[in-house]
PDB file of C-alpha atoms in Angstrom:
ATOM      1  CA  MET A  17      75.004  24.204 -17.220  1.00  0.00           C
ATOM      2  CA  ASP A  18      76.624  26.643 -19.607  1.00  0.00           C
ATOM      3  CA  HIS A  19      75.750  30.183 -18.529  1.00  0.00           C
ATOM      4  CA  ARG A  20      77.177  31.761 -21.690  1.00  0.00           C
ATOM      5  CA  LYS A  21      74.767  29.885 -23.939  1.00  0.00           C
ATOM      6  CA  GLY A  22      71.846  31.193 -21.881  1.00  0.00           C
ATOM      7  CA  ARG A  23      70.036  27.924 -21.305  1.00  0.00           C
ATOM      8  CA  GLY A  24      68.250  26.890 -18.141  1.00  0.00           C
ATOM      9  CA  VAL A  25      68.776  28.166 -14.599  1.00  0.00           C
ATOM     10  CA  VAL A  26      72.078  29.235 -13.082  1.00  0.00           C
ATOM     11  CA  MET A  27      72.556  29.616  -9.339  1.00  0.00           C
ATOM     12  CA  ALA A  28      73.999  32.840  -7.911  1.00  0.00           C
ATOM     13  CA  THR A  29      76.595  32.153  -5.272  1.00  0.00           C
ATOM     14  CA  GLY A  30      78.821  34.080  -2.908  1.00  0.00           C
ATOM     15  CA  SER A  31      78.521  37.203  -0.872  1.00  0.00           C
ATOM     16  CA  ILE A  32      78.552  40.537  -2.670  1.00  0.00           C
ATOM     17  CA  SER A  33      80.512  43.346  -1.016  1.00  0.00           C
ATOM     18  CA  LEU A  34      79.042  46.784  -0.481  1.00  0.00           C
ATOM     19  CA  ALA A  35      81.494  48.317  -2.955  1.00  0.00           C
ATOM     20  CA  LYS A  36      80.631  45.723  -5.607  1.00  0.00           C
ATOM     21  CA  ALA A  37      76.868  46.163  -5.132  1.00  0.00           C
ATOM     22  CA  MET A  38      77.202  49.940  -5.369  1.00  0.00           C
ATOM     23  CA  TRP A  39      79.479  49.704  -8.435  1.00  0.00           C
ATOM     24  CA  ARG A  40      76.969  47.419 -10.155  1.00  0.00           C
ATOM     25  CA  GLY A  41      74.202  49.904  -9.360  1.00  0.00           C
ATOM     26  CA  PHE A  42      76.367  52.806 -10.560  1.00  0.00           C
ATOM     27  CA  ARG A  43      76.747  50.999 -13.892  1.00  0.00           C
ATOM     28  CA  GLY A  44      72.947  50.505 -14.078  1.00  0.00           C
ATOM     29  CA  LYS A  45      73.132  46.762 -13.445  1.00  0.00           C
ATOM     30  CA  CYS A  46      71.355  44.575 -10.892  1.00  0.00           C
ATOM     31  CA  PRO A  47      73.270  44.618  -7.582  1.00  0.00           C
ATOM     32  CA  ASN A  48      72.633  40.880  -7.163  1.00  0.00           C
ATOM     33  CA  CYS A  49      73.826  39.407 -10.458  1.00  0.00           C
ATOM     34  CA  GLY A  50      75.511  42.349 -12.193  1.00  0.00           C
ATOM     35  CA  GLU A  51      73.878  41.347 -15.483  1.00  0.00           C
ATOM     36  CA  GLY A  52      70.266  42.541 -15.565  1.00  0.00           C
ATOM     37  CA  HIS A  53      69.156  46.114 -16.101  1.00  0.00           C
ATOM     38  CA  LEU A  54      68.478  48.127 -12.952  1.00  0.00           C
ATOM     39  CA  PHE A  55      66.433  50.817 -14.707  1.00  0.00           C
ATOM     40  CA  GLY A  56      63.336  50.476 -16.863  1.00  0.00           C
ATOM     41  CA  ARG A  57      63.452  54.159 -17.791  1.00  0.00           C
ATOM     42  CA  PHE A  58      65.856  57.007 -17.017  1.00  0.00           C
ATOM     43  CA  LEU A  59      65.181  57.154 -13.263  1.00  0.00           C
ATOM     44  CA  LYS A  60      62.560  54.403 -12.886  1.00  0.00           C
ATOM     45  CA  VAL A  61      64.021  51.366 -11.155  1.00  0.00           C
ATOM     46  CA  ALA A  62      62.725  48.093 -12.591  1.00  0.00           C
ATOM     47  CA  ASP A  63      60.445  46.065 -10.318  1.00  0.00           C
ATOM     48  CA  THR A  64      62.596  42.960 -10.779  1.00  0.00           C
ATOM     49  CA  CYS A  65      65.873  42.140 -12.469  1.00  0.00           C
ATOM     50  CA  ASP A  66      65.293  40.868 -15.994  1.00  0.00           C
ATOM     51  CA  HIS A  67      68.178  38.415 -15.571  1.00  0.00           C
ATOM     52  CA  CYS A  68      68.045  36.954 -12.048  1.00  0.00           C
ATOM     53  CA  GLY A  69      64.541  37.887 -10.893  1.00  0.00           C
ATOM     54  CA  GLU A  70      65.770  39.804  -7.806  1.00  0.00           C
ATOM     55  CA  GLU A  71      63.024  42.088  -6.494  1.00  0.00           C
ATOM     56  CA  LEU A  72      64.143  45.707  -6.762  1.00  0.00           C
ATOM     57  CA  PHE A  73      60.879  47.541  -6.145  1.00  0.00           C
ATOM     58  CA  HIS A  74      61.733  47.855  -2.432  1.00  0.00           C
ATOM     59  CA  GLN A  75      64.208  50.673  -3.075  1.00  0.00           C
ATOM     60  CA  ARG A  76      63.533  54.061  -1.517  1.00  0.00           C
ATOM     61  CA  ALA A  77      66.217  56.319  -2.979  1.00  0.00           C
ATOM     62  CA  ASP A  78      63.834  59.324  -2.983  1.00  0.00           C
ATOM     63  CA  ASP A  79      65.748  62.633  -3.262  1.00  0.00           C
ATOM     64  CA  PHE A  80      69.087  61.450  -1.866  1.00  0.00           C
ATOM     65  CA  PRO A  81      70.713  60.877  -5.290  1.00  0.00           C
ATOM     66  CA  ALA A  82      69.730  64.387  -6.388  1.00  0.00           C
ATOM     67  CA  TYR A  83      71.241  65.884  -3.221  1.00  0.00           C
ATOM     68  CA  LEU A  84      74.484  64.005  -3.808  1.00  0.00           C
ATOM     69  CA  VAL A  85      74.621  65.140  -7.434  1.00  0.00           C
ATOM     70  CA  ILE A  86      74.065  68.757  -6.394  1.00  0.00           C
ATOM     71  CA  VAL A  87      76.924  68.520  -3.889  1.00  0.00           C
ATOM     72  CA  VAL A  88      79.344  66.874  -6.333  1.00  0.00           C
ATOM     73  CA  VAL A  89      78.549  69.069  -9.334  1.00  0.00           C
ATOM     74  CA  GLY A  90      78.519  72.181  -7.158  1.00  0.00           C
ATOM     75  CA  HIS A  91      81.934  71.358  -5.733  1.00  0.00           C
ATOM     76  CA  LEU A  92      83.320  70.891  -9.247  1.00  0.00           C
ATOM     77  CA  VAL A  93      81.629  73.732 -11.127  1.00  0.00           C
ATOM     78  CA  VAL A  94      81.751  76.564  -8.569  1.00  0.00           C
ATOM     79  CA  PRO A  95      85.564  76.493  -8.108  1.00  0.00           C
ATOM     80  CA  ALA A  96      85.958  76.316 -11.895  1.00  0.00           C
ATOM     81  CA  ILE A  97      83.692  79.353 -12.326  1.00  0.00           C
ATOM     82  CA  LEU A  98      85.635  81.273  -9.692  1.00  0.00           C
ATOM     83  CA  ALA A  99      88.998  80.328 -11.232  1.00  0.00           C
ATOM     84  CA  VAL A 100      87.900  81.445 -14.719  1.00  0.00           C
ATOM     85  CA  GLU A 101      86.403  84.649 -13.335  1.00  0.00           C
ATOM     86  CA  THR A 102      89.547  85.456 -11.376  1.00  0.00           C
ATOM     87  CA  ALA A 103      91.966  84.647 -14.192  1.00  0.00           C
ATOM     88  CA  TYR A 104      90.111  86.002 -17.243  1.00  0.00           C
ATOM     89  CA  ALA A 105      87.024  87.989 -16.131  1.00  0.00           C
ATOM     90  CA  PRO A 106      84.959  87.051 -19.215  1.00  0.00           C
ATOM     91  CA  ALA A 107      81.619  88.671 -19.977  1.00  0.00           C
ATOM     92  CA  ILE A 108      78.677  87.384 -17.959  1.00  0.00           C
ATOM     93  CA  TRP A 109      76.890  86.120 -21.089  1.00  0.00           C
ATOM     94  CA  LEU A 110      79.932  83.976 -21.889  1.00  0.00           C
ATOM     95  CA  GLN A 111      80.038  82.622 -18.346  1.00  0.00           C
ATOM     96  CA  LEU A 112      76.354  81.719 -18.570  1.00  0.00           C
ATOM     97  CA  ALA A 113      76.747  80.213 -22.041  1.00  0.00           C
ATOM     98  CA  VAL A 114      79.490  77.912 -20.774  1.00  0.00           C
ATOM     99  CA  TRP A 115      78.615  77.052 -17.178  1.00  0.00           C
ATOM    100  CA  LEU A 116      74.854  76.531 -17.414  1.00  0.00           C
ATOM    101  CA  PRO A 117      75.144  73.709 -19.988  1.00  0.00           C
ATOM    102  CA  VAL A 118      78.150  72.213 -18.151  1.00  0.00           C
ATOM    103  CA  THR A 119      76.140  72.143 -14.928  1.00  0.00           C
ATOM    104  CA  LEU A 120      73.044  70.744 -16.640  1.00  0.00           C
ATOM    105  CA  PHE A 121      74.848  67.960 -18.506  1.00  0.00           C
ATOM    106  CA  ALA A 122      77.033  67.013 -15.534  1.00  0.00           C
ATOM    107  CA  SER A 123      73.943  66.773 -13.334  1.00  0.00           C
ATOM    108  CA  LEU A 124      72.015  64.664 -15.831  1.00  0.00           C
ATOM    109  CA  ALA A 125      75.021  62.432 -16.466  1.00  0.00           C
ATOM    110  CA  LEU A 126      75.502  61.698 -12.749  1.00  0.00           C
ATOM    111  CA  LEU A 127      71.872  61.365 -11.663  1.00  0.00           C
ATOM    112  CA  GLN A 128      71.115  57.817 -12.870  1.00  0.00           C
ATOM    113  CA  PRO A 129      74.476  56.312 -11.809  1.00  0.00           C
ATOM    114  CA  THR A 130      74.140  57.923  -8.380  1.00  0.00           C
ATOM    115  CA  LYS A 131      70.628  56.548  -7.946  1.00  0.00           C
ATOM    116  CA  GLY A 132      71.855  53.123  -9.029  1.00  0.00           C
ATOM    117  CA  ALA A 133      74.635  53.242  -6.437  1.00  0.00           C
ATOM    118  CA  ILE A 134      72.132  54.183  -3.719  1.00  0.00           C
ATOM    119  CA  VAL A 135      69.873  51.271  -4.729  1.00  0.00           C
ATOM    120  CA  GLY A 136      72.928  48.986  -4.600  1.00  0.00           C
ATOM    121  CA  LEU A 137      73.707  50.294  -1.114  1.00  0.00           C
ATOM    122  CA  GLN A 138      70.156  49.695   0.089  1.00  0.00           C
ATOM    123  CA  TRP A 139      70.126  46.201  -1.420  1.00  0.00           C
ATOM    124  CA  GLN A 140      73.450  45.137   0.105  1.00  0.00           C
ATOM    125  CA  VAL A 141      72.752  46.576   3.566  1.00  0.00           C
ATOM    126  CA  GLY A 142      69.213  45.148   3.586  1.00  0.00           C
ATOM    127  CA  MET A 143      67.332  48.418   3.964  1.00  0.00           C
ATOM    128  CA  HIS A 144      63.564  48.698   3.555  1.00  0.00           C
ATOM    129  CA  GLY A 145      62.152  45.586   1.869  1.00  0.00           C
ATOM    130  CA  PHE A 146      65.559  44.128   1.038  1.00  0.00           C
ATOM    131  CA  GLU A 147      65.845  42.455   4.479  1.00  0.00           C
ATOM    132  CA  ALA A 148      64.707  39.042   3.183  1.00  0.00           C
ATOM    133  CA  SER A 149      67.252  39.135   0.379  1.00  0.00           C
ATOM    134  CA  LYS A 150      69.996  40.085   2.852  1.00  0.00           C
ATOM    135  CA  ARG A 151      69.048  37.232   5.217  1.00  0.00           C
ATOM    136  CA  ARG A 152      69.040  34.807   2.306  1.00  0.00           C
ATOM    137  CA  ARG A 153      72.546  35.905   1.325  1.00  0.00           C
ATOM    138  CA  GLU A 154      73.800  35.714   4.919  1.00  0.00           C
ATOM    139  CA  VAL A 155      72.733  32.100   5.392  1.00  0.00           C
ATOM    140  CA  GLY A 156      74.258  31.185   2.045  1.00  0.00           C
ATOM    141  CA  GLU A 157      71.002  30.169   0.442  1.00  0.00           C
ATOM    142  CA  LEU A 158      71.392  29.990  -3.299  1.00  0.00           C
ATOM    143  CA  ALA A 159      68.954  32.114  -5.224  1.00  0.00           C
ATOM    144  CA  PRO A 160      68.044  30.884  -8.698  1.00  0.00           C
ATOM    145  CA  VAL A 161      69.134  33.119 -11.527  1.00  0.00           C
ATOM    146  CA  LEU A 162      66.740  32.925 -14.438  1.00  0.00           C
ATOM    147  CA  VAL A 163      68.490  33.073 -17.782  1.00  0.00           C
ATOM    148  CA  LYS A 164      66.624  33.685 -20.988  1.00  0.00           C
ATOM    149  CA  ALA A 165      66.972  30.951 -23.584  1.00  0.00           C
ATOM    150  CA  ASP A 166      69.288  31.598 -26.488  1.00  0.00           C
ATOM    151  CA  THR A 167      67.205  32.011 -29.645  1.00  0.00           C
ATOM    152  CA  ARG A 168      70.124  31.551 -32.012  1.00  0.00           C
ATOM    153  CA  ALA A 169      70.748  28.185 -33.605  1.00  0.00           C
ATOM    154  CA  ALA A 170      73.265  26.063 -31.674  1.00  0.00           C
TER     155      ALA A 170
END
């Protein structure tokens, strides 16, 4: 069956490494197939993958992605603030005008990818409700991947 034409059902095969599952999640893709969308809205994980049907509602990322983003952005922005302050000593209003938006945009830019990576981690390790999916992958059972039909003329 030709997967590129989007007709019928394609079977997902092979084991997916932890790094690959987390990278797929970081990119906002389903950790199982790497094709479907992981998020329905900015931080709302879809209940199921729109490509392969993998159940994703089991995830329990909670506040962990936000904590990681705070640590990463803090470790990047604070040394930069201190370096600029030490080297140039600009006015406080200029520091605020620069560093508050940098911190805000960096945090918002990293939040969804970080949550996706955490969902990918939970999926691959089999945490929470992902145990059945993990067992299925371990025994090599092929899970059907639902592919939407191509609406263009052949």
